[in-house]
Amino acid sequence: MSYEPPAPPANLPTEIVNTLNESDPEQLRDVASYVETLAEHKEREARLEEDADDADVEERPDDLPDDVPAKATITIKEINDNRYYYW
């Protein structure tokens, strides 16, 4: 009775498949562990980049009073068509 090796994913480059086929079981387990960790790292990076892109950073309006400190957090309220700035 002979066992057939598993079929590699179609999108995996041939040179990687060949390298994996030439590897011993211990190397394959090390590769599997590394690849899983690397995939998680790349997914985390992608989520962080997406979160950074989604963050709505409001620009400071040009019509602020002169005495607003540069690092002040500004809240703008509009009441009865009048604009009020709080920092």
mmCIF file of N, CA, C and O in Angstrom:
data_model
loop_
_atom_site.group_PDB
_atom_site.id
_atom_site.type_symbol
_atom_site.label_atom_id
_atom_site.label_comp_id
_atom_site.label_asym_id
_atom_site.label_seq_id
_atom_site.Cartn_x
_atom_site.Cartn_y
_atom_site.Cartn_z
ATOM 1 N N MET A 1 0.849 -1.173 0.000
ATOM 2 C CA MET A 1 0.000 0.000 0.000
ATOM 3 C C MET A 1 0.898 1.242 0.000
ATOM 4 O O MET A 1 1.787 1.365 0.810
ATOM 5 N N SER A 2 0.655 2.184 -0.925
ATOM 6 C CA SER A 2 1.452 3.416 -0.962
ATOM 7 C C SER A 2 0.545 4.609 -0.667
ATOM 8 O O SER A 2 -0.643 4.607 -0.970
ATOM 9 N N TYR A 3 1.157 5.582 -0.068
ATOM 10 C CA TYR A 3 0.435 6.805 0.280
ATOM 11 C C TYR A 3 0.895 7.919 -0.643
ATOM 12 O O TYR A 3 2.081 8.073 -0.906
ATOM 13 N N GLU A 4 -0.052 8.690 -1.110
ATOM 14 C CA GLU A 4 0.250 9.830 -1.978
ATOM 15 C C GLU A 4 0.518 11.066 -1.110
ATOM 16 O O GLU A 4 -0.196 11.308 -0.139
ATOM 17 N N PRO A 5 1.530 11.853 -1.464
ATOM 18 C CA PRO A 5 1.778 13.084 -0.700
ATOM 19 C C PRO A 5 0.637 14.081 -0.953
ATOM 20 O O PRO A 5 -0.045 13.998 -1.981
ATOM 21 N N PRO A 6 0.442 14.994 -0.028
ATOM 22 C CA PRO A 6 -0.632 15.984 -0.226
ATOM 23 C C PRO A 6 -0.320 16.886 -1.419
ATOM 24 O O PRO A 6 0.842 17.138 -1.734
ATOM 25 N N ALA A 7 -1.372 17.350 -2.077
ATOM 26 C CA ALA A 7 -1.207 18.260 -3.214
ATOM 27 C C ALA A 7 -1.001 19.679 -2.679
ATOM 28 O O ALA A 7 -1.742 20.128 -1.802
ATOM 29 N N PRO A 8 0.003 20.381 -3.193
ATOM 30 C CA PRO A 8 0.242 21.756 -2.731
ATOM 31 C C PRO A 8 -0.813 22.707 -3.281
ATOM 32 O O PRO A 8 -1.435 22.423 -4.315
ATOM 33 N N PRO A 9 -1.006 23.835 -2.625
ATOM 34 C CA PRO A 9 -1.938 24.837 -3.163
ATOM 35 C C PRO A 9 -1.484 25.277 -4.557
ATOM 36 O O PRO A 9 -0.284 25.396 -4.820
ATOM 37 N N ALA A 10 -2.413 25.530 -5.429
ATOM 38 C CA ALA A 10 -2.108 25.884 -6.814
ATOM 39 C C ALA A 10 -1.336 27.200 -6.919
ATOM 40 O O ALA A 10 -0.534 27.378 -7.833
ATOM 41 N N ASN A 11 -1.558 28.122 -5.972
ATOM 42 C CA ASN A 11 -0.911 29.433 -6.063
ATOM 43 C C ASN A 11 0.472 29.479 -5.405
ATOM 44 O O ASN A 11 1.109 30.516 -5.376
ATOM 45 N N LEU A 12 0.961 28.349 -4.899
ATOM 46 C CA LEU A 12 2.271 28.289 -4.260
ATOM 47 C C LEU A 12 3.339 28.113 -5.339
ATOM 48 O O LEU A 12 3.236 27.216 -6.177
ATOM 49 N N PRO A 13 4.374 28.988 -5.343
ATOM 50 C CA PRO A 13 5.414 28.877 -6.376
ATOM 51 C C PRO A 13 6.110 27.515 -6.347
ATOM 52 O O PRO A 13 6.332 26.934 -5.286
ATOM 53 N N THR A 14 6.474 27.023 -7.519
ATOM 54 C CA THR A 14 7.096 25.711 -7.673
ATOM 55 C C THR A 14 8.373 25.586 -6.855
ATOM 56 O O THR A 14 8.617 24.542 -6.242
ATOM 57 N N GLU A 15 9.186 26.641 -6.814
ATOM 58 C CA GLU A 15 10.449 26.545 -6.076
ATOM 59 C C GLU A 15 10.217 26.345 -4.578
ATOM 60 O O GLU A 15 10.961 25.633 -3.919
ATOM 61 N N ILE A 16 9.146 26.920 -4.039
ATOM 62 C CA ILE A 16 8.824 26.701 -2.625
ATOM 63 C C ILE A 16 8.360 25.268 -2.411
ATOM 64 O O ILE A 16 8.761 24.603 -1.465
ATOM 65 N N VAL A 17 7.509 24.786 -3.313
ATOM 66 C CA VAL A 17 7.020 23.401 -3.213
ATOM 67 C C VAL A 17 8.196 22.429 -3.259
ATOM 68 O O VAL A 17 8.287 21.498 -2.456
ATOM 69 N N ASN A 18 9.134 22.655 -4.179
ATOM 70 C CA ASN A 18 10.295 21.781 -4.299
ATOM 71 C C ASN A 18 11.142 21.805 -3.023
ATOM 72 O O ASN A 18 11.584 20.755 -2.547
ATOM 73 N N THR A 19 11.363 23.004 -2.473
ATOM 74 C CA THR A 19 12.142 23.120 -1.232
ATOM 75 C C THR A 19 11.453 22.388 -0.092
ATOM 76 O O THR A 19 12.097 21.668 0.674
ATOM 77 N N LEU A 20 10.140 22.546 0.007
ATOM 78 C CA LEU A 20 9.402 21.863 1.071
ATOM 79 C C LEU A 20 9.446 20.341 0.890
ATOM 80 O O LEU A 20 9.596 19.604 1.865
ATOM 81 N N ASN A 21 9.325 19.887 -0.339
ATOM 82 C CA ASN A 21 9.374 18.449 -0.609
ATOM 83 C C ASN A 21 10.721 17.838 -0.242
ATOM 84 O O ASN A 21 10.811 16.660 0.085
ATOM 85 N N GLU A 22 11.791 18.634 -0.302
ATOM 86 C CA GLU A 22 13.138 18.160 0.025
ATOM 87 C C GLU A 22 13.443 18.264 1.530
ATOM 88 O O GLU A 22 14.485 17.799 1.974
ATOM 89 N N SER A 23 12.548 18.863 2.295
ATOM 90 C CA SER A 23 12.782 19.084 3.724
ATOM 91 C C SER A 23 12.384 17.869 4.547
ATOM 92 O O SER A 23 11.476 17.124 4.179
ATOM 93 N N ASP A 24 13.061 17.722 5.706
ATOM 94 C CA ASP A 24 12.693 16.623 6.602
ATOM 95 C C ASP A 24 11.523 17.064 7.491
ATOM 96 O O ASP A 24 11.199 18.257 7.547
ATOM 97 N N PRO A 25 10.866 16.142 8.171
ATOM 98 C CA PRO A 25 9.683 16.476 8.976
ATOM 99 C C PRO A 25 9.939 17.561 10.030
ATOM 100 O O PRO A 25 9.089 18.427 10.244
ATOM 101 N N GLU A 26 11.099 17.555 10.671
ATOM 102 C CA GLU A 26 11.391 18.578 11.689
ATOM 103 C C GLU A 26 11.472 19.967 11.056
ATOM 104 O O GLU A 26 10.918 20.933 11.587
ATOM 105 N N GLN A 27 12.130 20.068 9.905
ATOM 106 C CA GLN A 27 12.202 21.354 9.209
ATOM 107 C C GLN A 27 10.801 21.811 8.785
ATOM 108 O O GLN A 27 10.482 23.001 8.884
ATOM 109 N N LEU A 28 9.997 20.869 8.317
ATOM 110 C CA LEU A 28 8.636 21.227 7.896
ATOM 111 C C LEU A 28 7.815 21.757 9.067
ATOM 112 O O LEU A 28 7.050 22.715 8.922
ATOM 113 N N ARG A 29 7.972 21.153 10.245
ATOM 114 C CA ARG A 29 7.245 21.641 11.429
ATOM 115 C C ARG A 29 7.736 23.036 11.825
ATOM 116 O O ARG A 29 6.941 23.897 12.203
ATOM 117 N N ASP A 30 9.049 23.275 11.718
ATOM 118 C CA ASP A 30 9.591 24.607 11.997
ATOM 119 C C ASP A 30 9.052 25.636 11.007
ATOM 120 O O ASP A 30 8.673 26.744 11.386
ATOM 121 N N VAL A 31 8.997 25.243 9.736
ATOM 122 C CA VAL A 31 8.458 26.141 8.699
ATOM 123 C C VAL A 31 6.990 26.436 8.983
ATOM 124 O O VAL A 31 6.549 27.586 8.900
ATOM 125 N N ALA A 32 6.233 25.407 9.337
ATOM 126 C CA ALA A 32 4.800 25.587 9.616
ATOM 127 C C ALA A 32 4.598 26.565 10.771
ATOM 128 O O ALA A 32 3.743 27.456 10.699
ATOM 129 N N SER A 33 5.382 26.413 11.818
ATOM 130 C CA SER A 33 5.274 27.298 12.972
ATOM 131 C C SER A 33 5.631 28.731 12.581
ATOM 132 O O SER A 33 4.930 29.681 12.931
ATOM 133 N N TYR A 34 6.721 28.880 11.834
ATOM 134 C CA TYR A 34 7.157 30.207 11.386
ATOM 135 C C TYR A 34 6.117 30.857 10.477
ATOM 136 O O TYR A 34 5.774 32.026 10.643
ATOM 137 N N VAL A 35 5.593 30.092 9.538
ATOM 138 C CA VAL A 35 4.623 30.630 8.578
ATOM 139 C C VAL A 35 3.349 31.086 9.291
ATOM 140 O O VAL A 35 2.791 32.135 8.974
ATOM 141 N N GLU A 36 2.896 30.333 10.279
ATOM 142 C CA GLU A 36 1.691 30.716 11.027
ATOM 143 C C GLU A 36 1.937 32.026 11.790
ATOM 144 O O GLU A 36 1.104 32.931 11.763
ATOM 145 N N THR A 37 3.098 32.123 12.436
ATOM 146 C CA THR A 37 3.437 33.336 13.171
ATOM 147 C C THR A 37 3.584 34.526 12.226
ATOM 148 O O THR A 37 3.114 35.631 12.514
ATOM 149 N N LEU A 38 4.218 34.307 11.092
ATOM 150 C CA LEU A 38 4.391 35.372 10.099
ATOM 151 C C LEU A 38 3.049 35.843 9.551
ATOM 152 O O LEU A 38 2.817 37.047 9.399
ATOM 153 N N ALA A 39 2.141 34.926 9.280
ATOM 154 C CA ALA A 39 0.814 35.292 8.777
ATOM 155 C C ALA A 39 0.064 36.139 9.800
ATOM 156 O O ALA A 39 -0.557 37.148 9.451
ATOM 157 N N GLU A 40 0.131 35.762 11.079
ATOM 158 C CA GLU A 40 -0.527 36.536 12.128
ATOM 159 C C GLU A 40 0.077 37.935 12.219
ATOM 160 O O GLU A 40 -0.642 38.930 12.373
ATOM 161 N N HIS A 41 1.390 38.019 12.110
ATOM 162 C CA HIS A 41 2.075 39.321 12.165
ATOM 163 C C HIS A 41 1.619 40.219 11.011
ATOM 164 O O HIS A 41 1.289 41.380 11.212
ATOM 165 N N LYS A 42 1.587 39.674 9.805
ATOM 166 C CA LYS A 42 1.181 40.469 8.645
ATOM 167 C C LYS A 42 -0.287 40.886 8.724
ATOM 168 O O LYS A 42 -0.638 41.998 8.341
ATOM 169 N N GLU A 43 -1.142 40.010 9.244
ATOM 170 C CA GLU A 43 -2.556 40.371 9.421
ATOM 171 C C GLU A 43 -2.696 41.497 10.433
ATOM 172 O O GLU A 43 -3.487 42.422 10.244
ATOM 173 N N ARG A 44 -1.926 41.424 11.534
ATOM 174 C CA ARG A 44 -1.960 42.472 12.561
ATOM 175 C C ARG A 44 -1.494 43.798 11.973
ATOM 176 O O ARG A 44 -2.108 44.837 12.200
ATOM 177 N N GLU A 45 -0.400 43.772 11.190
ATOM 178 C CA GLU A 45 0.089 44.995 10.554
ATOM 179 C C GLU A 45 -0.968 45.590 9.631
ATOM 180 O O GLU A 45 -1.173 46.797 9.618
ATOM 181 N N ALA A 46 -1.622 44.756 8.866
ATOM 182 C CA ALA A 46 -2.658 45.228 7.941
ATOM 183 C C ALA A 46 -3.813 45.865 8.703
ATOM 184 O O ALA A 46 -4.335 46.909 8.304
ATOM 185 N N ARG A 47 -4.214 45.235 9.835
ATOM 186 C CA ARG A 47 -5.296 45.809 10.650
ATOM 187 C C ARG A 47 -4.879 47.152 11.230
ATOM 188 O O ARG A 47 -5.667 48.103 11.244
ATOM 189 N N LEU A 48 -3.644 47.264 11.710
ATOM 190 C CA LEU A 48 -3.166 48.523 12.279
ATOM 191 C C LEU A 48 -3.123 49.617 11.223
ATOM 192 O O LEU A 48 -3.500 50.753 11.495
ATOM 193 N N GLU A 49 -2.668 49.280 10.019
ATOM 194 C CA GLU A 49 -2.656 50.260 8.937
ATOM 195 C C GLU A 49 -4.068 50.683 8.575
ATOM 196 O O GLU A 49 -4.337 51.853 8.343
ATOM 197 N N GLU A 50 -4.990 49.721 8.542
ATOM 198 C CA GLU A 50 -6.384 50.023 8.224
ATOM 199 C C GLU A 50 -6.991 50.924 9.299
ATOM 200 O O GLU A 50 -7.680 51.891 8.995
ATOM 201 N N ASP A 51 -6.703 50.611 10.572
ATOM 202 C CA ASP A 51 -7.202 51.436 11.671
ATOM 203 C C ASP A 51 -6.633 52.844 11.604
ATOM 204 O O ASP A 51 -7.333 53.820 11.851
ATOM 205 N N ALA A 52 -5.357 52.961 11.232
ATOM 206 C CA ALA A 52 -4.736 54.277 11.120
ATOM 207 C C ALA A 52 -5.358 55.067 9.973
ATOM 208 O O ALA A 52 -5.570 56.271 10.075
ATOM 209 N N ASP A 53 -5.670 54.374 8.877
ATOM 210 C CA ASP A 53 -6.304 55.042 7.744
ATOM 211 C C ASP A 53 -7.724 55.475 8.082
ATOM 212 O O ASP A 53 -8.202 56.493 7.601
ATOM 213 N N ASP A 54 -8.403 54.683 8.907
ATOM 214 C CA ASP A 54 -9.784 54.976 9.257
ATOM 215 C C ASP A 54 -9.910 56.076 10.304
ATOM 216 O O ASP A 54 -10.984 56.654 10.471
ATOM 217 N N ALA A 55 -8.838 56.340 11.030
ATOM 218 C CA ALA A 55 -8.898 57.350 12.093
ATOM 219 C C ALA A 55 -9.175 58.712 11.468
ATOM 220 O O ALA A 55 -8.459 59.169 10.584
ATOM 221 N N ASP A 56 -10.238 59.311 11.911
ATOM 222 C CA ASP A 56 -10.593 60.631 11.400
ATOM 223 C C ASP A 56 -9.847 61.692 12.190
ATOM 224 O O ASP A 56 -10.216 62.023 13.313
ATOM 225 N N VAL A 57 -8.795 62.195 11.595
ATOM 226 C CA VAL A 57 -8.024 63.256 12.234
ATOM 227 C C VAL A 57 -8.487 64.562 11.616
ATOM 228 O O VAL A 57 -8.283 64.803 10.435
ATOM 229 N N GLU A 58 -9.112 65.358 12.444
ATOM 230 C CA GLU A 58 -9.617 66.631 11.945
ATOM 231 C C GLU A 58 -8.487 67.645 11.908
ATOM 232 O O GLU A 58 -7.683 67.745 12.816
ATOM 233 N N GLU A 59 -8.441 68.393 10.820
ATOM 234 C CA GLU A 59 -7.453 69.452 10.711
ATOM 235 C C GLU A 59 -7.953 70.660 11.488
ATOM 236 O O GLU A 59 -9.148 70.870 11.650
ATOM 237 N N ARG A 60 -6.996 71.458 11.946
ATOM 238 C CA ARG A 60 -7.350 72.669 12.684
ATOM 239 C C ARG A 60 -7.945 73.687 11.711
ATOM 240 O O ARG A 60 -7.376 73.943 10.659
ATOM 241 N N PRO A 61 -9.069 74.245 12.057
ATOM 242 C CA PRO A 61 -9.664 75.262 11.186
ATOM 243 C C PRO A 61 -8.754 76.494 11.091
ATOM 244 O O PRO A 61 -8.011 76.811 12.011
ATOM 245 N N ASP A 62 -8.810 77.183 9.962
ATOM 246 C CA ASP A 62 -7.987 78.376 9.760
ATOM 247 C C ASP A 62 -8.505 79.586 10.519
ATOM 248 O O ASP A 62 -7.756 80.526 10.787
ATOM 249 N N ASP A 63 -9.788 79.560 10.872
ATOM 250 C CA ASP A 63 -10.395 80.746 11.485
ATOM 251 C C ASP A 63 -10.421 80.693 13.015
ATOM 252 O O ASP A 63 -11.312 81.248 13.652
ATOM 253 N N LEU A 64 -9.406 80.056 13.629
ATOM 254 C CA LEU A 64 -9.345 79.994 15.093
ATOM 255 C C LEU A 64 -8.872 81.329 15.666
ATOM 256 O O LEU A 64 -8.096 82.043 15.027
ATOM 257 N N PRO A 65 -9.294 81.643 16.874
ATOM 258 C CA PRO A 65 -8.765 82.845 17.531
ATOM 259 C C PRO A 65 -7.249 82.715 17.710
ATOM 260 O O PRO A 65 -6.697 81.624 17.804
ATOM 261 N N ASP A 66 -6.545 83.838 17.772
ATOM 262 C CA ASP A 66 -5.081 83.853 17.838
ATOM 263 C C ASP A 66 -4.523 83.216 19.100
ATOM 264 O O ASP A 66 -3.413 82.714 19.096
ATOM 265 N N ASP A 67 -5.266 83.233 20.210
ATOM 266 C CA ASP A 67 -4.726 82.765 21.480
ATOM 267 C C ASP A 67 -4.923 81.264 21.736
ATOM 268 O O ASP A 67 -4.652 80.782 22.830
ATOM 269 N N VAL A 68 -5.340 80.475 20.724
ATOM 270 C CA VAL A 68 -5.513 79.036 20.899
ATOM 271 C C VAL A 68 -4.127 78.386 20.897
ATOM 272 O O VAL A 68 -3.372 78.549 19.955
ATOM 273 N N PRO A 69 -3.772 77.663 21.980
ATOM 274 C CA PRO A 69 -2.464 77.001 22.016
ATOM 275 C C PRO A 69 -2.326 75.975 20.874
ATOM 276 O O PRO A 69 -3.300 75.347 20.464
ATOM 277 N N ALA A 70 -1.103 75.793 20.375
ATOM 278 C CA ALA A 70 -0.857 74.935 19.218
ATOM 279 C C ALA A 70 -1.265 73.481 19.478
ATOM 280 O O ALA A 70 -1.749 72.795 18.587
ATOM 281 N N LYS A 71 -1.067 72.980 20.699
ATOM 282 C CA LYS A 71 -1.367 71.583 20.998
ATOM 283 C C LYS A 71 -2.732 71.401 21.657
ATOM 284 O O LYS A 71 -3.030 70.329 22.166
ATOM 285 N N ALA A 72 -3.538 72.412 21.649
ATOM 286 C CA ALA A 72 -4.841 72.334 22.304
ATOM 287 C C ALA A 72 -5.772 71.402 21.540
ATOM 288 O O ALA A 72 -5.755 71.339 20.313
ATOM 289 N N THR A 73 -6.582 70.670 22.285
ATOM 290 C CA THR A 73 -7.655 69.890 21.695
ATOM 291 C C THR A 73 -8.834 70.831 21.548
ATOM 292 O O THR A 73 -9.235 71.482 22.506
ATOM 293 N N ILE A 74 -9.370 70.878 20.352
ATOM 294 C CA ILE A 74 -10.402 71.881 20.068
ATOM 295 C C ILE A 74 -11.744 71.202 19.828
ATOM 296 O O ILE A 74 -11.838 70.207 19.114
ATOM 297 N N THR A 75 -12.767 71.747 20.471
ATOM 298 C CA THR A 75 -14.141 71.310 20.238
ATOM 299 C C THR A 75 -14.887 72.503 19.675
ATOM 300 O O THR A 75 -14.809 73.608 20.216
ATOM 301 N N ILE A 76 -15.584 72.279 18.592
ATOM 302 C CA ILE A 76 -16.338 73.367 17.962
ATOM 303 C C ILE A 76 -17.817 73.055 18.094
ATOM 304 O O ILE A 76 -18.280 71.989 17.718
ATOM 305 N N LYS A 77 -18.542 73.981 18.681
ATOM 306 C CA LYS A 77 -19.997 73.849 18.834
ATOM 307 C C LYS A 77 -20.651 74.942 18.005
ATOM 308 O O LYS A 77 -20.198 76.074 17.982
ATOM 309 N N GLU A 78 -21.722 74.567 17.341
ATOM 310 C CA GLU A 78 -22.468 75.552 16.586
ATOM 311 C C GLU A 78 -23.863 75.647 17.191
ATOM 312 O O GLU A 78 -24.608 74.676 17.232
ATOM 313 N N ILE A 79 -24.179 76.838 17.704
ATOM 314 C CA ILE A 79 -25.463 77.072 18.348
ATOM 315 C C ILE A 79 -26.091 78.299 17.702
ATOM 316 O O ILE A 79 -25.477 79.368 17.660
ATOM 317 N N ASN A 80 -27.287 78.132 17.206
ATOM 318 C CA ASN A 80 -28.014 79.226 16.545
ATOM 319 C C ASN A 80 -27.164 79.913 15.481
ATOM 320 O O ASN A 80 -27.044 81.129 15.434
ATOM 321 N N ASP A 81 -26.543 79.124 14.644
ATOM 322 C CA ASP A 81 -25.681 79.611 13.559
ATOM 323 C C ASP A 81 -24.458 80.385 14.043
ATOM 324 O O ASP A 81 -23.825 81.103 13.269
ATOM 325 N N ASN A 82 -24.116 80.284 15.318
ATOM 326 C CA ASN A 82 -22.890 80.884 15.846
ATOM 327 C C ASN A 82 -21.917 79.763 16.174
ATOM 328 O O ASN A 82 -22.294 78.748 16.745
ATOM 329 N N ARG A 83 -20.657 79.944 15.845
ATOM 330 C CA ARG A 83 -19.649 78.923 16.074
ATOM 331 C C ARG A 83 -18.851 79.277 17.332
ATOM 332 O O ARG A 83 -18.332 80.376 17.472
ATOM 333 N N TYR A 84 -18.761 78.294 18.259
ATOM 334 C CA TYR A 84 -18.026 78.478 19.510
ATOM 335 C C TYR A 84 -16.891 77.453 19.579
ATOM 336 O O TYR A 84 -17.078 76.289 19.276
ATOM 337 N N TYR A 85 -15.710 77.947 19.945
ATOM 338 C CA TYR A 85 -14.520 77.093 20.053
ATOM 339 C C TYR A 85 -14.169 76.900 21.517
ATOM 340 O O TYR A 85 -14.104 77.853 22.288
ATOM 341 N N TYR A 86 -13.930 75.628 21.891
ATOM 342 C CA TYR A 86 -13.520 75.295 23.266
ATOM 343 C C TYR A 86 -12.218 74.517 23.184
ATOM 344 O O TYR A 86 -12.063 73.643 22.350
ATOM 345 N N TRP A 87 -11.304 74.862 24.078
ATOM 346 C CA TRP A 87 -10.058 74.102 24.128
ATOM 347 C C TRP A 87 -9.618 73.918 25.548
ATOM 348 O O TRP A 87 -10.087 74.541 26.449
#
